[in-house]
């Protein structure tokens, strides 16, 4: 007999759908910008299927757009560095996901900012699991559908520089980043990283300023120089104490 969901479990599912759909819509921007950066439709789609990390994907195509194939190495390194954060999310989500090889393998692909935020925002173990799986699956399916749609659209548009859209990858990445800049520490990290990247851009090849900015962000993040107890928590910073043992 199917267990009836509690009010929190239903709320977790609704949050998962809402966050998932809103996030998935960014996929159309990625698809269009990926083809504008030199990828073909299938390369853009495979990138979303395999990498599946919005920040890393936009960073990758942004560097490729500015430096071409010669910037491939630094583009991959920058994208990988941004994707490392998902490994830390996995540590937080381990108790929520539970045991089982296949379950954990599937969860690995769905461990992103949004699924982590919705899951850890719940207080009941089952609601946490529902929030994680609903959000992750909705984003994954929707993101890949929108990537295909955007890639086909971008393929039809052709040279985006003719429309003044060649800087859109950076703008899209900023759109993903902006809602997370609520605490003083994250604001300081963003400003410092942006300053370093801007300062080094005229002197280094495309991609290297991003790596340098990432190093600065890591140092400031580890030291927590500007963090205070008064900073409002953002979804990715919800402490483990809010989780309940199954």
JSON list of C-alpha atoms in Angstrom, two decimals:
[
{"chain": "A", "resi": 1, "resn": "UNK", "atom": "CA", "xyz": [0.00, 0.00, 0.00]},
{"chain": "A", "resi": 2, "resn": "UNK", "atom": "CA", "xyz": [1.38, 3.38, -1.01]},
{"chain": "A", "resi": 3, "resn": "UNK", "atom": "CA", "xyz": [2.34, 5.64, 1.88]},
{"chain": "A", "resi": 4, "resn": "UNK", "atom": "CA", "xyz": [0.50, 8.96, 1.87]},
{"chain": "A", "resi": 5, "resn": "UNK", "atom": "CA", "xyz": [2.74, 11.99, 1.72]},
{"chain": "A", "resi": 6, "resn": "UNK", "atom": "CA", "xyz": [2.88, 14.46, 4.57]},
{"chain": "A", "resi": 7, "resn": "UNK", "atom": "CA", "xyz": [2.41, 18.20, 4.04]},
{"chain": "A", "resi": 8, "resn": "UNK", "atom": "CA", "xyz": [6.17, 18.77, 4.13]},
{"chain": "A", "resi": 9, "resn": "UNK", "atom": "CA", "xyz": [6.76, 16.03, 1.58]},
{"chain": "A", "resi": 10, "resn": "UNK", "atom": "CA", "xyz": [4.18, 17.57, -0.76]},
{"chain": "A", "resi": 11, "resn": "UNK", "atom": "CA", "xyz": [5.79, 20.97, -0.24]},
{"chain": "A", "resi": 12, "resn": "UNK", "atom": "CA", "xyz": [9.21, 19.48, -1.04]},
{"chain": "A", "resi": 13, "resn": "UNK", "atom": "CA", "xyz": [7.85, 18.03, -4.29]},
{"chain": "A", "resi": 14, "resn": "UNK", "atom": "CA", "xyz": [6.28, 21.37, -5.25]},
{"chain": "A", "resi": 15, "resn": "UNK", "atom": "CA", "xyz": [9.53, 23.19, -4.51]},
{"chain": "A", "resi": 16, "resn": "UNK", "atom": "CA", "xyz": [11.40, 20.65, -6.60]},
{"chain": "A", "resi": 17, "resn": "UNK", "atom": "CA", "xyz": [9.13, 21.21, -9.58]},
{"chain": "A", "resi": 18, "resn": "UNK", "atom": "CA", "xyz": [9.24, 25.01, -9.24]},
{"chain": "A", "resi": 19, "resn": "UNK", "atom": "CA", "xyz": [13.00, 25.23, -8.85]},
{"chain": "A", "resi": 20, "resn": "UNK", "atom": "CA", "xyz": [13.57, 22.56, -11.50]},
{"chain": "A", "resi": 21, "resn": "UNK", "atom": "CA", "xyz": [11.48, 24.22, -14.19]},
{"chain": "A", "resi": 22, "resn": "UNK", "atom": "CA", "xyz": [12.91, 27.68, -13.50]},
{"chain": "A", "resi": 23, "resn": "UNK", "atom": "CA", "xyz": [16.47, 26.34, -13.68]},
{"chain": "A", "resi": 24, "resn": "UNK", "atom": "CA", "xyz": [15.87, 24.19, -16.75]},
{"chain": "A", "resi": 25, "resn": "UNK", "atom": "CA", "xyz": [14.83, 27.23, -18.76]},
{"chain": "A", "resi": 26, "resn": "UNK", "atom": "CA", "xyz": [18.43, 28.44, -18.67]},
{"chain": "A", "resi": 27, "resn": "UNK", "atom": "CA", "xyz": [19.28, 25.45, -20.82]},
{"chain": "A", "resi": 28, "resn": "UNK", "atom": "CA", "xyz": [17.97, 27.16, -23.94]},
{"chain": "A", "resi": 29, "resn": "UNK", "atom": "CA", "xyz": [20.52, 29.94, -23.42]},
{"chain": "A", "resi": 30, "resn": "UNK", "atom": "CA", "xyz": [23.29, 27.42, -23.02]},
{"chain": "A", "resi": 31, "resn": "UNK", "atom": "CA", "xyz": [22.33, 25.53, -26.17]},
{"chain": "A", "resi": 32, "resn": "UNK", "atom": "CA", "xyz": [22.22, 28.66, -28.29]},
{"chain": "A", "resi": 33, "resn": "UNK", "atom": "CA", "xyz": [25.47, 30.04, -26.90]},
{"chain": "A", "resi": 34, "resn": "UNK", "atom": "CA", "xyz": [27.25, 26.69, -27.20]},
{"chain": "A", "resi": 35, "resn": "UNK", "atom": "CA", "xyz": [26.68, 26.57, -30.96]},
{"chain": "A", "resi": 36, "resn": "UNK", "atom": "CA", "xyz": [27.69, 30.23, -31.18]},
{"chain": "A", "resi": 37, "resn": "UNK", "atom": "CA", "xyz": [30.96, 29.32, -29.43]},
{"chain": "A", "resi": 38, "resn": "UNK", "atom": "CA", "xyz": [31.88, 26.79, -32.09]},
{"chain": "A", "resi": 39, "resn": "UNK", "atom": "CA", "xyz": [30.22, 23.58, -30.87]},
{"chain": "A", "resi": 40, "resn": "UNK", "atom": "CA", "xyz": [27.75, 21.75, -33.06]},
{"chain": "A", "resi": 41, "resn": "UNK", "atom": "CA", "xyz": [24.27, 20.70, -31.92]},
{"chain": "A", "resi": 42, "resn": "UNK", "atom": "CA", "xyz": [25.30, 17.22, -30.83]},
{"chain": "A", "resi": 43, "resn": "UNK", "atom": "CA", "xyz": [28.37, 18.41, -28.95]},
{"chain": "A", "resi": 44, "resn": "UNK", "atom": "CA", "xyz": [26.22, 20.89, -27.02]},
{"chain": "A", "resi": 45, "resn": "UNK", "atom": "CA", "xyz": [23.71, 18.16, -26.15]},
{"chain": "A", "resi": 46, "resn": "UNK", "atom": "CA", "xyz": [26.36, 15.65, -25.06]},
{"chain": "A", "resi": 47, "resn": "UNK", "atom": "CA", "xyz": [27.96, 18.32, -22.90]},
{"chain": "A", "resi": 48, "resn": "UNK", "atom": "CA", "xyz": [24.66, 18.84, -21.06]},
{"chain": "A", "resi": 49, "resn": "UNK", "atom": "CA", "xyz": [24.03, 15.11, -20.74]},
{"chain": "A", "resi": 50, "resn": "UNK", "atom": "CA", "xyz": [27.47, 14.33, -19.33]},
{"chain": "A", "resi": 51, "resn": "UNK", "atom": "CA", "xyz": [28.73, 17.47, -17.58]},
{"chain": "A", "resi": 52, "resn": "UNK", "atom": "CA", "xyz": [25.33, 18.74, -16.34]},
{"chain": "A", "resi": 53, "resn": "UNK", "atom": "CA", "xyz": [26.56, 21.70, -14.32]},
{"chain": "A", "resi": 54, "resn": "UNK", "atom": "CA", "xyz": [25.28, 25.07, -15.48]},
{"chain": "A", "resi": 55, "resn": "UNK", "atom": "CA", "xyz": [28.13, 27.14, -14.06]},
{"chain": "A", "resi": 56, "resn": "UNK", "atom": "CA", "xyz": [30.80, 24.84, -15.47]},
{"chain": "A", "resi": 57, "resn": "UNK", "atom": "CA", "xyz": [29.09, 24.66, -18.86]},
{"chain": "A", "resi": 58, "resn": "UNK", "atom": "CA", "xyz": [28.76, 28.42, -19.24]},
{"chain": "A", "resi": 59, "resn": "UNK", "atom": "CA", "xyz": [32.36, 28.90, -18.11]},
{"chain": "A", "resi": 60, "resn": "UNK", "atom": "CA", "xyz": [33.52, 26.38, -20.71]},
{"chain": "A", "resi": 61, "resn": "UNK", "atom": "CA", "xyz": [31.73, 27.95, -23.67]},
{"chain": "A", "resi": 62, "resn": "UNK", "atom": "CA", "xyz": [32.58, 31.46, -22.50]},
{"chain": "A", "resi": 63, "resn": "UNK", "atom": "CA", "xyz": [36.29, 30.71, -22.67]},
{"chain": "A", "resi": 64, "resn": "UNK", "atom": "CA", "xyz": [35.94, 28.85, -25.97]},
{"chain": "A", "resi": 65, "resn": "UNK", "atom": "CA", "xyz": [34.07, 31.81, -27.43]},
{"chain": "A", "resi": 66, "resn": "UNK", "atom": "CA", "xyz": [36.84, 34.23, -26.49]},
{"chain": "A", "resi": 67, "resn": "UNK", "atom": "CA", "xyz": [39.85, 32.04, -27.26]},
{"chain": "A", "resi": 68, "resn": "UNK", "atom": "CA", "xyz": [38.68, 29.39, -29.72]},
{"chain": "A", "resi": 69, "resn": "UNK", "atom": "CA", "xyz": [40.16, 25.91, -29.86]},
{"chain": "A", "resi": 70, "resn": "UNK", "atom": "CA", "xyz": [43.48, 27.19, -28.49]},
{"chain": "A", "resi": 71, "resn": "UNK", "atom": "CA", "xyz": [41.77, 27.89, -25.17]},
{"chain": "A", "resi": 72, "resn": "UNK", "atom": "CA", "xyz": [40.41, 24.35, -24.90]},
{"chain": "A", "resi": 73, "resn": "UNK", "atom": "CA", "xyz": [42.78, 23.30, -22.11]},
{"chain": "A", "resi": 74, "resn": "UNK", "atom": "CA", "xyz": [42.08, 26.25, -19.86]},
{"chain": "A", "resi": 75, "resn": "UNK", "atom": "CA", "xyz": [38.36, 26.03, -20.64]},
{"chain": "A", "resi": 76, "resn": "UNK", "atom": "CA", "xyz": [38.25, 22.43, -19.45]},
{"chain": "A", "resi": 77, "resn": "UNK", "atom": "CA", "xyz": [40.33, 23.23, -16.36]},
{"chain": "A", "resi": 78, "resn": "UNK", "atom": "CA", "xyz": [38.08, 26.15, -15.42]},
{"chain": "A", "resi": 79, "resn": "UNK", "atom": "CA", "xyz": [34.92, 24.10, -15.89]},
{"chain": "A", "resi": 80, "resn": "UNK", "atom": "CA", "xyz": [36.35, 21.23, -13.84]},
{"chain": "A", "resi": 81, "resn": "UNK", "atom": "CA", "xyz": [37.37, 23.57, -11.03]},
{"chain": "A", "resi": 82, "resn": "UNK", "atom": "CA", "xyz": [33.85, 24.99, -10.83]},
{"chain": "A", "resi": 83, "resn": "UNK", "atom": "CA", "xyz": [32.43, 21.47, -10.81]},
{"chain": "A", "resi": 84, "resn": "UNK", "atom": "CA", "xyz": [34.48, 20.44, -7.76]},
{"chain": "A", "resi": 85, "resn": "UNK", "atom": "CA", "xyz": [31.85, 21.99, -5.50]},
{"chain": "A", "resi": 86, "resn": "UNK", "atom": "CA", "xyz": [29.48, 19.16, -6.38]},
{"chain": "A", "resi": 87, "resn": "UNK", "atom": "CA", "xyz": [31.85, 16.76, -4.62]},
{"chain": "A", "resi": 88, "resn": "UNK", "atom": "CA", "xyz": [31.35, 18.67, -1.39]},
{"chain": "A", "resi": 89, "resn": "UNK", "atom": "CA", "xyz": [27.59, 18.59, -1.93]},
{"chain": "A", "resi": 90, "resn": "UNK", "atom": "CA", "xyz": [27.82, 14.79, -2.18]},
{"chain": "A", "resi": 91, "resn": "UNK", "atom": "CA", "xyz": [29.31, 14.63, 1.31]},
{"chain": "A", "resi": 92, "resn": "UNK", "atom": "CA", "xyz": [26.37, 16.58, 2.68]},
{"chain": "A", "resi": 93, "resn": "UNK", "atom": "CA", "xyz": [23.81, 14.50, 0.81]},
{"chain": "A", "resi": 94, "resn": "UNK", "atom": "CA", "xyz": [25.20, 11.07, 1.66]},
{"chain": "A", "resi": 95, "resn": "UNK", "atom": "CA", "xyz": [22.84, 10.49, 4.58]},
{"chain": "A", "resi": 96, "resn": "UNK", "atom": "CA", "xyz": [19.88, 11.77, 2.59]},
{"chain": "A", "resi": 97, "resn": "UNK", "atom": "CA", "xyz": [20.44, 9.51, -0.41]},
{"chain": "A", "resi": 98, "resn": "UNK", "atom": "CA", "xyz": [21.02, 6.38, 1.66]},
{"chain": "A", "resi": 99, "resn": "UNK", "atom": "CA", "xyz": [22.88, 3.17, 0.78]},
{"chain": "A", "resi": 100, "resn": "UNK", "atom": "CA", "xyz": [22.84, 1.28, -2.51]},
{"chain": "A", "resi": 101, "resn": "UNK", "atom": "CA", "xyz": [25.31, 1.36, -5.41]},
{"chain": "A", "resi": 102, "resn": "UNK", "atom": "CA", "xyz": [22.83, 2.15, -8.19]},
{"chain": "A", "resi": 103, "resn": "UNK", "atom": "CA", "xyz": [20.98, 4.74, -6.13]},
{"chain": "A", "resi": 104, "resn": "UNK", "atom": "CA", "xyz": [24.20, 6.57, -5.30]},
{"chain": "A", "resi": 105, "resn": "UNK", "atom": "CA", "xyz": [25.41, 6.31, -8.88]},
{"chain": "A", "resi": 106, "resn": "UNK", "atom": "CA", "xyz": [22.22, 7.94, -10.15]},
{"chain": "A", "resi": 107, "resn": "UNK", "atom": "CA", "xyz": [22.38, 10.57, -7.42]},
{"chain": "A", "resi": 108, "resn": "UNK", "atom": "CA", "xyz": [25.92, 11.52, -8.47]},
{"chain": "A", "resi": 109, "resn": "UNK", "atom": "CA", "xyz": [24.67, 12.93, -11.76]},
{"chain": "A", "resi": 110, "resn": "UNK", "atom": "CA", "xyz": [21.84, 14.85, -10.08]},
{"chain": "A", "resi": 111, "resn": "UNK", "atom": "CA", "xyz": [23.93, 16.42, -7.30]},
{"chain": "A", "resi": 112, "resn": "UNK", "atom": "CA", "xyz": [23.84, 20.11, -8.22]},
{"chain": "A", "resi": 113, "resn": "UNK", "atom": "CA", "xyz": [23.20, 23.43, -6.48]},
{"chain": "A", "resi": 114, "resn": "UNK", "atom": "CA", "xyz": [19.43, 23.26, -6.86]},
{"chain": "A", "resi": 115, "resn": "UNK", "atom": "CA", "xyz": [18.84, 19.66, -5.75]},
{"chain": "A", "resi": 116, "resn": "UNK", "atom": "CA", "xyz": [21.13, 20.20, -2.76]},
{"chain": "A", "resi": 117, "resn": "UNK", "atom": "CA", "xyz": [19.34, 23.40, -1.75]},
{"chain": "A", "resi": 118, "resn": "UNK", "atom": "CA", "xyz": [15.83, 21.92, -1.94]},
{"chain": "A", "resi": 119, "resn": "UNK", "atom": "CA", "xyz": [16.85, 18.70, -0.15]},
{"chain": "A", "resi": 120, "resn": "UNK", "atom": "CA", "xyz": [18.67, 20.34, 2.76]},
{"chain": "A", "resi": 121, "resn": "UNK", "atom": "CA", "xyz": [15.87, 22.90, 3.23]},
{"chain": "A", "resi": 122, "resn": "UNK", "atom": "CA", "xyz": [13.57, 20.11, 4.47]},
{"chain": "A", "resi": 123, "resn": "UNK", "atom": "CA", "xyz": [13.50, 18.76, 8.03]},
{"chain": "A", "resi": 124, "resn": "UNK", "atom": "CA", "xyz": [12.05, 15.28, 7.48]},
{"chain": "A", "resi": 125, "resn": "UNK", "atom": "CA", "xyz": [14.26, 12.54, 5.97]},
{"chain": "A", "resi": 126, "resn": "UNK", "atom": "CA", "xyz": [11.67, 11.42, 3.40]},
{"chain": "A", "resi": 127, "resn": "UNK", "atom": "CA", "xyz": [10.93, 15.03, 2.43]},
{"chain": "A", "resi": 128, "resn": "UNK", "atom": "CA", "xyz": [14.66, 15.58, 1.92]},
{"chain": "A", "resi": 129, "resn": "UNK", "atom": "CA", "xyz": [14.85, 12.61, -0.42]},
{"chain": "A", "resi": 130, "resn": "UNK", "atom": "CA", "xyz": [11.76, 13.70, -2.35]},
{"chain": "A", "resi": 131, "resn": "UNK", "atom": "CA", "xyz": [13.14, 17.23, -2.69]},
{"chain": "A", "resi": 132, "resn": "UNK", "atom": "CA", "xyz": [16.45, 15.93, -4.00]},
{"chain": "A", "resi": 133, "resn": "UNK", "atom": "CA", "xyz": [15.09, 13.47, -6.56]},
{"chain": "A", "resi": 134, "resn": "UNK", "atom": "CA", "xyz": [12.27, 15.65, -7.86]},
{"chain": "A", "resi": 135, "resn": "UNK", "atom": "CA", "xyz": [14.51, 18.69, -8.28]},
{"chain": "A", "resi": 136, "resn": "UNK", "atom": "CA", "xyz": [17.39, 16.76, -9.80]},
{"chain": "A", "resi": 137, "resn": "UNK", "atom": "CA", "xyz": [15.27, 14.84, -12.30]},
{"chain": "A", "resi": 138, "resn": "UNK", "atom": "CA", "xyz": [13.20, 17.86, -13.38]},
{"chain": "A", "resi": 139, "resn": "UNK", "atom": "CA", "xyz": [16.32, 19.96, -13.92]},
{"chain": "A", "resi": 140, "resn": "UNK", "atom": "CA", "xyz": [18.15, 17.16, -15.75]},
{"chain": "A", "resi": 141, "resn": "UNK", "atom": "CA", "xyz": [15.34, 16.33, -18.16]},
{"chain": "A", "resi": 142, "resn": "UNK", "atom": "CA", "xyz": [14.32, 19.95, -18.69]},
{"chain": "A", "resi": 143, "resn": "UNK", "atom": "CA", "xyz": [17.88, 21.24, -19.06]},
{"chain": "A", "resi": 144, "resn": "UNK", "atom": "CA", "xyz": [18.69, 18.72, -21.77]},
{"chain": "A", "resi": 145, "resn": "UNK", "atom": "CA", "xyz": [15.46, 19.38, -23.68]},
{"chain": "A", "resi": 146, "resn": "UNK", "atom": "CA", "xyz": [16.11, 23.13, -23.54]},
{"chain": "A", "resi": 147, "resn": "UNK", "atom": "CA", "xyz": [19.73, 22.62, -24.56]},
{"chain": "A", "resi": 148, "resn": "UNK", "atom": "CA", "xyz": [18.60, 20.83, -27.71]},
{"chain": "A", "resi": 149, "resn": "UNK", "atom": "CA", "xyz": [16.06, 23.56, -28.46]},
{"chain": "A", "resi": 150, "resn": "UNK", "atom": "CA", "xyz": [18.61, 26.31, -27.89]},
{"chain": "A", "resi": 151, "resn": "UNK", "atom": "CA", "xyz": [21.28, 24.56, -29.95]},
{"chain": "A", "resi": 152, "resn": "UNK", "atom": "CA", "xyz": [18.90, 24.19, -32.90]},
{"chain": "A", "resi": 153, "resn": "UNK", "atom": "CA", "xyz": [17.90, 27.85, -32.53]},
{"chain": "A", "resi": 154, "resn": "UNK", "atom": "CA", "xyz": [21.53, 29.00, -32.30]},
{"chain": "A", "resi": 155, "resn": "UNK", "atom": "CA", "xyz": [22.40, 26.93, -35.36]},
{"chain": "A", "resi": 156, "resn": "UNK", "atom": "CA", "xyz": [19.73, 28.82, -37.31]},
{"chain": "A", "resi": 157, "resn": "UNK", "atom": "CA", "xyz": [20.84, 32.25, -36.08]},
{"chain": "A", "resi": 158, "resn": "UNK", "atom": "CA", "xyz": [24.42, 31.77, -37.27]},
{"chain": "A", "resi": 159, "resn": "UNK", "atom": "CA", "xyz": [27.07, 34.33, -36.32]},
{"chain": "A", "resi": 160, "resn": "UNK", "atom": "CA", "xyz": [25.86, 35.88, -33.06]},
{"chain": "A", "resi": 161, "resn": "UNK", "atom": "CA", "xyz": [28.42, 38.68, -33.28]},
{"chain": "A", "resi": 162, "resn": "UNK", "atom": "CA", "xyz": [26.24, 40.19, -35.98]},
{"chain": "A", "resi": 163, "resn": "UNK", "atom": "CA", "xyz": [23.52, 40.58, -33.33]},
{"chain": "A", "resi": 164, "resn": "UNK", "atom": "CA", "xyz": [25.79, 41.79, -30.55]},
{"chain": "A", "resi": 165, "resn": "UNK", "atom": "CA", "xyz": [25.35, 38.54, -28.61]},
{"chain": "A", "resi": 166, "resn": "UNK", "atom": "CA", "xyz": [28.97, 37.42, -28.46]},
{"chain": "A", "resi": 167, "resn": "UNK", "atom": "CA", "xyz": [29.21, 38.41, -24.77]},
{"chain": "A", "resi": 168, "resn": "UNK", "atom": "CA", "xyz": [25.99, 36.64, -23.81]},
{"chain": "A", "resi": 169, "resn": "UNK", "atom": "CA", "xyz": [27.73, 33.63, -22.24]},
{"chain": "A", "resi": 170, "resn": "UNK", "atom": "CA", "xyz": [29.27, 35.84, -19.57]},
{"chain": "A", "resi": 171, "resn": "UNK", "atom": "CA", "xyz": [25.91, 37.55, -19.01]},
{"chain": "A", "resi": 172, "resn": "UNK", "atom": "CA", "xyz": [24.13, 34.21, -18.65]},
{"chain": "A", "resi": 173, "resn": "UNK", "atom": "CA", "xyz": [26.74, 33.02, -16.15]},
{"chain": "A", "resi": 174, "resn": "UNK", "atom": "CA", "xyz": [26.24, 36.23, -14.18]},
{"chain": "A", "resi": 175, "resn": "UNK", "atom": "CA", "xyz": [22.50, 35.57, -14.20]},
{"chain": "A", "resi": 176, "resn": "UNK", "atom": "CA", "xyz": [23.11, 32.20, -12.54]},
{"chain": "A", "resi": 177, "resn": "UNK", "atom": "CA", "xyz": [25.51, 33.72, -10.03]},
{"chain": "A", "resi": 178, "resn": "UNK", "atom": "CA", "xyz": [23.60, 36.83, -8.98]},
{"chain": "A", "resi": 179, "resn": "UNK", "atom": "CA", "xyz": [20.88, 35.22, -6.78]},
{"chain": "A", "resi": 180, "resn": "UNK", "atom": "CA", "xyz": [23.60, 33.57, -4.67]},
{"chain": "A", "resi": 181, "resn": "UNK", "atom": "CA", "xyz": [25.33, 36.82, -3.71]},
{"chain": "A", "resi": 182, "resn": "UNK", "atom": "CA", "xyz": [23.38, 37.41, -0.51]},
{"chain": "A", "resi": 183, "resn": "UNK", "atom": "CA", "xyz": [26.01, 37.01, 2.21]},
{"chain": "A", "resi": 184, "resn": "UNK", "atom": "CA", "xyz": [28.92, 39.36, 2.78]},
{"chain": "A", "resi": 185, "resn": "UNK", "atom": "CA", "xyz": [31.46, 36.57, 2.30]},
{"chain": "A", "resi": 186, "resn": "UNK", "atom": "CA", "xyz": [30.09, 35.53, -1.12]},
{"chain": "A", "resi": 187, "resn": "UNK", "atom": "CA", "xyz": [29.92, 39.16, -2.20]},
{"chain": "A", "resi": 188, "resn": "UNK", "atom": "CA", "xyz": [33.56, 39.67, -1.21]},
{"chain": "A", "resi": 189, "resn": "UNK", "atom": "CA", "xyz": [34.64, 36.52, -3.05]},
{"chain": "A", "resi": 190, "resn": "UNK", "atom": "CA", "xyz": [32.77, 37.60, -6.20]},
{"chain": "A", "resi": 191, "resn": "UNK", "atom": "CA", "xyz": [34.24, 41.12, -6.16]},
{"chain": "A", "resi": 192, "resn": "UNK", "atom": "CA", "xyz": [37.79, 39.89, -5.54]},
{"chain": "A", "resi": 193, "resn": "UNK", "atom": "CA", "xyz": [37.56, 37.21, -8.22]},
{"chain": "A", "resi": 194, "resn": "UNK", "atom": "CA", "xyz": [36.08, 39.62, -10.74]},
{"chain": "A", "resi": 195, "resn": "UNK", "atom": "CA", "xyz": [38.74, 42.22, -10.00]},
{"chain": "A", "resi": 196, "resn": "UNK", "atom": "CA", "xyz": [41.59, 39.73, -10.48]},
{"chain": "A", "resi": 197, "resn": "UNK", "atom": "CA", "xyz": [40.10, 38.36, -13.71]},
{"chain": "A", "resi": 198, "resn": "UNK", "atom": "CA", "xyz": [39.57, 41.87, -15.12]},
{"chain": "A", "resi": 199, "resn": "UNK", "atom": "CA", "xyz": [43.07, 42.96, -14.16]},
{"chain": "A", "resi": 200, "resn": "UNK", "atom": "CA", "xyz": [44.74, 39.94, -15.79]},
{"chain": "A", "resi": 201, "resn": "UNK", "atom": "CA", "xyz": [42.61, 39.65, -18.94]},
{"chain": "A", "resi": 202, "resn": "UNK", "atom": "CA", "xyz": [44.72, 42.04, -21.08]},
{"chain": "A", "resi": 203, "resn": "UNK", "atom": "CA", "xyz": [47.92, 40.16, -20.22]},
{"chain": "A", "resi": 204, "resn": "UNK", "atom": "CA", "xyz": [47.01, 36.45, -20.19]},
{"chain": "A", "resi": 205, "resn": "UNK", "atom": "CA", "xyz": [45.52, 34.07, -22.74]},
{"chain": "A", "resi": 206, "resn": "UNK", "atom": "CA", "xyz": [41.75, 33.37, -22.47]},
{"chain": "A", "resi": 207, "resn": "UNK", "atom": "CA", "xyz": [40.91, 31.09, -19.56]},
{"chain": "A", "resi": 208, "resn": "UNK", "atom": "CA", "xyz": [43.92, 31.78, -17.37]},
{"chain": "A", "resi": 209, "resn": "UNK", "atom": "CA", "xyz": [42.36, 34.87, -15.72]},
{"chain": "A", "resi": 210, "resn": "UNK", "atom": "CA", "xyz": [39.40, 32.68, -14.73]},
{"chain": "A", "resi": 211, "resn": "UNK", "atom": "CA", "xyz": [41.73, 30.14, -13.12]},
{"chain": "A", "resi": 212, "resn": "UNK", "atom": "CA", "xyz": [43.55, 32.90, -11.25]},
{"chain": "A", "resi": 213, "resn": "UNK", "atom": "CA", "xyz": [40.24, 34.31, -10.03]},
{"chain": "A", "resi": 214, "resn": "UNK", "atom": "CA", "xyz": [39.21, 30.83, -8.88]},
{"chain": "A", "resi": 215, "resn": "UNK", "atom": "CA", "xyz": [42.38, 30.54, -6.79]},
{"chain": "A", "resi": 216, "resn": "UNK", "atom": "CA", "xyz": [41.59, 33.88, -5.13]},
{"chain": "A", "resi": 217, "resn": "UNK", "atom": "CA", "xyz": [38.01, 32.72, -4.47]},
{"chain": "A", "resi": 218, "resn": "UNK", "atom": "CA", "xyz": [39.24, 29.48, -2.88]},
{"chain": "A", "resi": 219, "resn": "UNK", "atom": "CA", "xyz": [41.66, 31.33, -0.60]},
{"chain": "A", "resi": 220, "resn": "UNK", "atom": "CA", "xyz": [39.03, 33.81, 0.55]},
{"chain": "A", "resi": 221, "resn": "UNK", "atom": "CA", "xyz": [36.47, 31.05, 0.94]},
{"chain": "A", "resi": 222, "resn": "UNK", "atom": "CA", "xyz": [38.73, 28.89, 3.10]},
{"chain": "A", "resi": 223, "resn": "UNK", "atom": "CA", "xyz": [39.85, 31.79, 5.27]},
{"chain": "A", "resi": 224, "resn": "UNK", "atom": "CA", "xyz": [36.27, 33.17, 5.50]},
{"chain": "A", "resi": 225, "resn": "UNK", "atom": "CA", "xyz": [37.76, 36.64, 5.97]},
{"chain": "A", "resi": 226, "resn": "UNK", "atom": "CA", "xyz": [34.49, 38.51, 5.50]},
{"chain": "A", "resi": 227, "resn": "UNK", "atom": "CA", "xyz": [32.01, 36.02, 6.92]},
{"chain": "A", "resi": 228, "resn": "UNK", "atom": "CA", "xyz": [29.99, 36.96, 9.99]},
{"chain": "A", "resi": 229, "resn": "UNK", "atom": "CA", "xyz": [27.28, 35.29, 11.97]},
{"chain": "A", "resi": 230, "resn": "UNK", "atom": "CA", "xyz": [24.86, 38.00, 10.87]},
{"chain": "A", "resi": 231, "resn": "UNK", "atom": "CA", "xyz": [25.08, 37.03, 7.20]},
{"chain": "A", "resi": 232, "resn": "UNK", "atom": "CA", "xyz": [21.80, 35.55, 5.93]},
{"chain": "A", "resi": 233, "resn": "UNK", "atom": "CA", "xyz": [22.14, 31.90, 4.96]},
{"chain": "A", "resi": 234, "resn": "UNK", "atom": "CA", "xyz": [21.66, 31.02, 1.32]},
{"chain": "A", "resi": 235, "resn": "UNK", "atom": "CA", "xyz": [20.38, 27.59, 0.17]},
{"chain": "A", "resi": 236, "resn": "UNK", "atom": "CA", "xyz": [23.83, 26.13, -0.42]},
{"chain": "A", "resi": 237, "resn": "UNK", "atom": "CA", "xyz": [24.91, 27.08, 3.11]},
{"chain": "A", "resi": 238, "resn": "UNK", "atom": "CA", "xyz": [22.16, 25.36, 5.11]},
{"chain": "A", "resi": 239, "resn": "UNK", "atom": "CA", "xyz": [24.01, 23.49, 7.86]},
{"chain": "A", "resi": 240, "resn": "UNK", "atom": "CA", "xyz": [23.91, 19.72, 8.30]},
{"chain": "A", "resi": 241, "resn": "UNK", "atom": "CA", "xyz": [22.33, 20.16, 11.73]},
{"chain": "A", "resi": 242, "resn": "UNK", "atom": "CA", "xyz": [19.02, 20.76, 9.98]},
{"chain": "A", "resi": 243, "resn": "UNK", "atom": "CA", "xyz": [19.04, 17.22, 8.66]},
{"chain": "A", "resi": 244, "resn": "UNK", "atom": "CA", "xyz": [17.25, 14.50, 10.59]},
{"chain": "A", "resi": 245, "resn": "UNK", "atom": "CA", "xyz": [18.58, 10.98, 10.93]},
{"chain": "A", "resi": 246, "resn": "UNK", "atom": "CA", "xyz": [16.44, 8.47, 8.95]}
]
